């Protein structure tokens, strides 16, 4: 079993990966974390009654390199319950568009069960850290590809996010462990 330990501006949380639930997604997430992709990234979308989302790289050239490098959908095997996590995707009618962005369910989100949000594991430590992330920007800081607002975040990276949304919480470092 693999675990990802996220050190953030609010404390530490740990994700437990369940490869049987989504092998393609878990493999990508594991390798992105192992290579340091999520280090120094921002929680660009936090809705306290819905999700906390991250995964846009702080360097705009890295975002450009990952643009369009989609991952095929794994069949959903679990529900979007509080404390579970998954890759986001580009929206209805756009299957197989998972990329680098993840979200943790901050509430039970049955509405996501009908979409191809394949749960990859659970938060096993630090759910209170995720609950405490700054949500004052609501959906404005990065409301998703569906809303067409992520382009400036992708192109501007951390410099743009820090200037326009200085209160966004951040991931400083992710470490991988296996047991």
Short mmCIF file of N, CA and C in Angstrom, two decimals, residues 70-154:
data_model
loop_
_atom_site.label_atom_id
_atom_site.label_comp_id
_atom_site.label_asym_id
_atom_site.label_seq_id
_atom_site.Cartn_x
_atom_site.Cartn_y
_atom_site.Cartn_z
N UNK A 70 -3.66 13.46 -21.44
CA UNK A 70 -4.79 12.90 -20.71
C UNK A 70 -4.57 11.43 -20.35
N UNK A 71 -5.31 11.04 -19.35
CA UNK A 71 -5.29 9.68 -18.84
C UNK A 71 -6.66 9.06 -19.07
N UNK A 72 -6.69 7.85 -19.59
CA UNK A 72 -7.97 7.16 -19.79
C UNK A 72 -8.66 6.96 -18.45
N UNK A 73 -9.98 6.95 -18.49
CA UNK A 73 -10.76 6.77 -17.26
C UNK A 73 -10.65 5.33 -16.77
N UNK A 74 -10.49 5.19 -15.46
CA UNK A 74 -10.68 3.91 -14.79
C UNK A 74 -12.16 3.81 -14.46
N UNK A 75 -12.77 2.63 -14.53
CA UNK A 75 -14.17 2.52 -14.13
C UNK A 75 -14.33 2.85 -12.64
N UNK A 76 -15.30 3.69 -12.28
CA UNK A 76 -15.52 4.01 -10.86
C UNK A 76 -15.88 2.75 -10.07
N UNK A 77 -15.25 2.60 -8.90
CA UNK A 77 -15.51 1.43 -8.05
C UNK A 77 -15.90 1.83 -6.63
N UNK A 78 -15.91 3.11 -6.34
CA UNK A 78 -16.23 3.59 -5.00
C UNK A 78 -17.00 4.89 -5.14
N UNK A 79 -17.62 5.31 -4.06
CA UNK A 79 -18.41 6.54 -4.11
C UNK A 79 -17.61 7.74 -3.61
N UNK A 80 -18.08 8.91 -3.98
CA UNK A 80 -17.44 10.18 -3.60
C UNK A 80 -17.88 10.58 -2.19
N UNK A 81 -17.38 9.85 -1.23
CA UNK A 81 -17.69 10.12 0.18
C UNK A 81 -16.66 11.10 0.74
N UNK A 82 -17.04 11.76 1.81
CA UNK A 82 -16.11 12.66 2.49
C UNK A 82 -14.81 11.92 2.77
N UNK A 83 -13.68 12.58 2.47
CA UNK A 83 -12.38 12.00 2.74
C UNK A 83 -11.83 11.10 1.65
N UNK A 84 -12.54 11.00 0.53
CA UNK A 84 -12.00 10.27 -0.62
C UNK A 84 -11.44 11.28 -1.61
N UNK A 85 -10.64 10.81 -2.55
CA UNK A 85 -10.03 11.72 -3.52
C UNK A 85 -9.99 11.09 -4.90
N UNK A 86 -9.91 11.97 -5.92
CA UNK A 86 -9.91 11.52 -7.31
C UNK A 86 -9.26 12.59 -8.18
N UNK A 87 -8.93 12.20 -9.41
CA UNK A 87 -8.55 13.18 -10.42
C UNK A 87 -9.81 13.87 -10.91
N UNK A 88 -9.70 15.14 -11.20
CA UNK A 88 -10.80 15.84 -11.86
C UNK A 88 -10.69 15.57 -13.36
N UNK A 89 -11.65 16.03 -14.11
CA UNK A 89 -11.61 15.88 -15.57
C UNK A 89 -12.27 17.10 -16.17
N UNK A 90 -12.30 17.21 -17.49
CA UNK A 90 -12.73 18.45 -18.13
C UNK A 90 -14.23 18.68 -18.17
N UNK A 91 -15.04 17.71 -17.83
CA UNK A 91 -16.46 17.96 -17.72
C UNK A 91 -17.33 17.02 -18.53
N UNK A 92 -18.65 17.19 -18.38
CA UNK A 92 -19.60 16.30 -19.06
C UNK A 92 -19.34 16.23 -20.56
N UNK A 93 -19.43 15.03 -21.08
CA UNK A 93 -19.21 14.83 -22.50
C UNK A 93 -17.75 14.80 -22.90
N UNK A 94 -16.86 14.84 -21.90
CA UNK A 94 -15.41 14.83 -22.19
C UNK A 94 -14.73 13.72 -21.38
N UNK A 95 -15.02 12.47 -21.71
CA UNK A 95 -14.39 11.37 -20.98
C UNK A 95 -12.90 11.31 -21.28
N UNK A 96 -12.20 10.57 -20.46
CA UNK A 96 -10.77 10.33 -20.66
C UNK A 96 -9.95 11.62 -20.71
N UNK A 97 -10.30 12.58 -19.85
CA UNK A 97 -9.57 13.85 -19.80
C UNK A 97 -8.98 14.13 -18.41
N UNK A 98 -8.71 13.06 -17.66
CA UNK A 98 -7.99 13.26 -16.40
C UNK A 98 -6.56 13.66 -16.73
N UNK A 99 -5.97 14.49 -15.87
CA UNK A 99 -4.64 14.99 -16.17
C UNK A 99 -3.79 15.00 -14.91
N UNK A 100 -3.64 16.15 -14.26
CA UNK A 100 -2.80 16.27 -13.06
C UNK A 100 -3.58 16.80 -11.86
N UNK A 101 -4.79 17.29 -12.08
CA UNK A 101 -5.53 17.92 -10.99
C UNK A 101 -6.32 16.90 -10.19
N UNK A 102 -6.25 17.06 -8.88
CA UNK A 102 -6.92 16.18 -7.93
C UNK A 102 -7.87 16.97 -7.07
N UNK A 103 -8.79 16.26 -6.45
CA UNK A 103 -9.64 16.88 -5.44
C UNK A 103 -9.87 15.88 -4.32
N UNK A 104 -10.09 16.42 -3.12
CA UNK A 104 -10.55 15.65 -1.97
C UNK A 104 -11.97 16.08 -1.69
N UNK A 105 -12.84 15.12 -1.47
CA UNK A 105 -14.22 15.42 -1.10
C UNK A 105 -14.25 15.91 0.35
N UNK A 106 -14.72 17.14 0.54
CA UNK A 106 -14.88 17.70 1.89
C UNK A 106 -16.26 17.39 2.46
N UNK A 107 -17.10 16.78 1.64
CA UNK A 107 -18.45 16.35 2.04
C UNK A 107 -18.77 15.12 1.21
N UNK A 108 -19.86 14.44 1.57
CA UNK A 108 -20.35 13.36 0.71
C UNK A 108 -20.89 14.00 -0.56
N UNK A 109 -20.40 13.57 -1.70
CA UNK A 109 -20.75 14.19 -2.98
C UNK A 109 -21.31 13.16 -3.96
N UNK A 110 -22.49 12.66 -3.65
CA UNK A 110 -23.13 11.66 -4.51
C UNK A 110 -23.31 12.17 -5.93
N UNK A 111 -23.42 13.49 -6.10
CA UNK A 111 -23.60 14.03 -7.45
C UNK A 111 -22.41 13.71 -8.35
N UNK A 112 -21.25 13.47 -7.77
CA UNK A 112 -20.07 13.11 -8.57
C UNK A 112 -20.02 11.62 -8.91
N UNK A 113 -20.86 10.82 -8.27
CA UNK A 113 -20.83 9.38 -8.53
C UNK A 113 -21.30 9.04 -9.94
N UNK A 114 -22.15 9.86 -10.53
CA UNK A 114 -22.66 9.59 -11.87
C UNK A 114 -21.67 9.99 -12.95
N UNK A 115 -20.64 10.70 -12.60
CA UNK A 115 -19.64 11.14 -13.56
C UNK A 115 -18.40 10.26 -13.41
N UNK A 116 -17.48 10.34 -14.35
CA UNK A 116 -16.31 9.44 -14.26
C UNK A 116 -15.24 9.91 -13.29
N UNK A 117 -15.65 10.26 -12.07
CA UNK A 117 -14.68 10.61 -11.03
C UNK A 117 -14.31 9.33 -10.30
N UNK A 118 -13.23 8.71 -10.68
CA UNK A 118 -12.81 7.45 -10.09
C UNK A 118 -12.04 7.71 -8.80
N UNK A 119 -12.57 7.24 -7.70
CA UNK A 119 -11.91 7.40 -6.41
C UNK A 119 -10.63 6.57 -6.40
N UNK A 120 -9.55 7.19 -5.92
CA UNK A 120 -8.24 6.55 -5.91
C UNK A 120 -7.78 6.15 -4.51
N UNK A 121 -8.49 6.61 -3.48
CA UNK A 121 -8.11 6.29 -2.13
C UNK A 121 -8.79 7.18 -1.12
N UNK A 122 -8.22 7.18 0.09
CA UNK A 122 -8.84 7.90 1.20
C UNK A 122 -7.81 8.74 1.96
N UNK A 123 -8.31 9.76 2.61
CA UNK A 123 -7.50 10.55 3.54
C UNK A 123 -7.44 9.74 4.83
N UNK A 124 -6.24 9.39 5.28
CA UNK A 124 -6.13 8.61 6.52
C UNK A 124 -5.60 9.44 7.68
N UNK A 125 -5.18 10.65 7.39
CA UNK A 125 -4.69 11.55 8.44
C UNK A 125 -4.84 12.98 7.94
N UNK A 126 -5.26 13.88 8.84
CA UNK A 126 -5.26 15.30 8.53
C UNK A 126 -6.49 15.85 7.83
N UNK A 127 -7.63 15.19 7.99
CA UNK A 127 -8.84 15.73 7.37
C UNK A 127 -9.15 17.12 7.90
N UNK A 128 -8.82 17.37 9.16
CA UNK A 128 -9.03 18.71 9.73
C UNK A 128 -8.18 19.76 9.02
N UNK A 129 -7.00 19.37 8.55
CA UNK A 129 -6.15 20.28 7.77
C UNK A 129 -6.88 20.68 6.49
N UNK A 130 -7.43 19.70 5.79
CA UNK A 130 -8.16 19.99 4.55
C UNK A 130 -9.39 20.85 4.82
N UNK A 131 -10.08 20.58 5.93
CA UNK A 131 -11.26 21.38 6.28
C UNK A 131 -10.89 22.83 6.58
N UNK A 132 -9.64 23.08 6.98
CA UNK A 132 -9.22 24.43 7.37
C UNK A 132 -8.65 25.25 6.21
N UNK A 133 -8.55 24.68 5.01
CA UNK A 133 -7.99 25.43 3.88
C UNK A 133 -8.82 26.67 3.60
N UNK A 134 -8.15 27.73 3.17
CA UNK A 134 -8.84 28.99 2.88
C UNK A 134 -9.83 28.80 1.75
N UNK A 135 -11.09 29.12 2.03
CA UNK A 135 -12.16 28.96 1.03
C UNK A 135 -12.82 30.29 0.69
N UNK A 136 -12.22 31.39 1.12
CA UNK A 136 -12.83 32.70 0.91
C UNK A 136 -12.97 33.13 -0.53
N UNK A 137 -12.17 32.56 -1.42
CA UNK A 137 -12.31 32.90 -2.84
C UNK A 137 -13.44 32.11 -3.50
N UNK A 138 -13.94 31.11 -2.79
CA UNK A 138 -15.01 30.29 -3.35
C UNK A 138 -14.57 29.66 -4.66
N UNK A 139 -15.41 29.80 -5.65
CA UNK A 139 -15.12 29.22 -6.96
C UNK A 139 -14.34 30.19 -7.84
N UNK A 140 -14.00 31.36 -7.35
CA UNK A 140 -13.38 32.39 -8.19
C UNK A 140 -11.93 32.12 -8.55
N UNK A 141 -11.16 31.50 -7.67
CA UNK A 141 -9.73 31.34 -7.94
C UNK A 141 -9.44 30.31 -9.01
N UNK A 142 -10.28 29.33 -9.16
CA UNK A 142 -10.02 28.30 -10.17
C UNK A 142 -11.18 27.37 -10.28
N UNK A 143 -12.27 27.89 -10.77
CA UNK A 143 -13.52 27.14 -10.70
C UNK A 143 -13.61 26.02 -11.70
N UNK A 144 -12.56 25.73 -12.38
CA UNK A 144 -12.56 24.55 -13.21
C UNK A 144 -12.63 24.85 -14.69
N UNK A 145 -12.21 23.87 -15.44
CA UNK A 145 -12.24 23.97 -16.90
C UNK A 145 -13.67 24.19 -17.36
N UNK A 146 -14.62 23.63 -16.64
CA UNK A 146 -16.03 23.80 -17.01
C UNK A 146 -16.44 25.26 -17.02
N UNK A 147 -15.84 26.04 -16.15
CA UNK A 147 -16.16 27.46 -16.07
C UNK A 147 -15.22 28.31 -16.93
N UNK A 148 -14.22 27.69 -17.52
CA UNK A 148 -13.31 28.41 -18.41
C UNK A 148 -12.40 29.40 -17.73
N UNK A 149 -12.12 29.20 -16.45
CA UNK A 149 -11.33 30.19 -15.71
C UNK A 149 -9.92 29.72 -15.35
N UNK A 150 -9.51 28.56 -15.78
CA UNK A 150 -8.20 28.08 -15.36
C UNK A 150 -7.07 28.52 -16.27
N UNK A 151 -7.36 29.03 -17.43
CA UNK A 151 -6.30 29.47 -18.34
C UNK A 151 -5.30 30.40 -17.69
N UNK A 152 -5.74 31.47 -17.02
CA UNK A 152 -4.77 32.37 -16.37
C UNK A 152 -3.93 31.66 -15.30
N UNK A 153 -4.54 30.70 -14.59
CA UNK A 153 -3.78 29.97 -13.57
C UNK A 153 -2.71 29.10 -14.23
N UNK A 154 -3.08 28.44 -15.33
CA UNK A 154 -2.12 27.59 -16.05
C UNK A 154 -0.99 28.41 -16.64
#
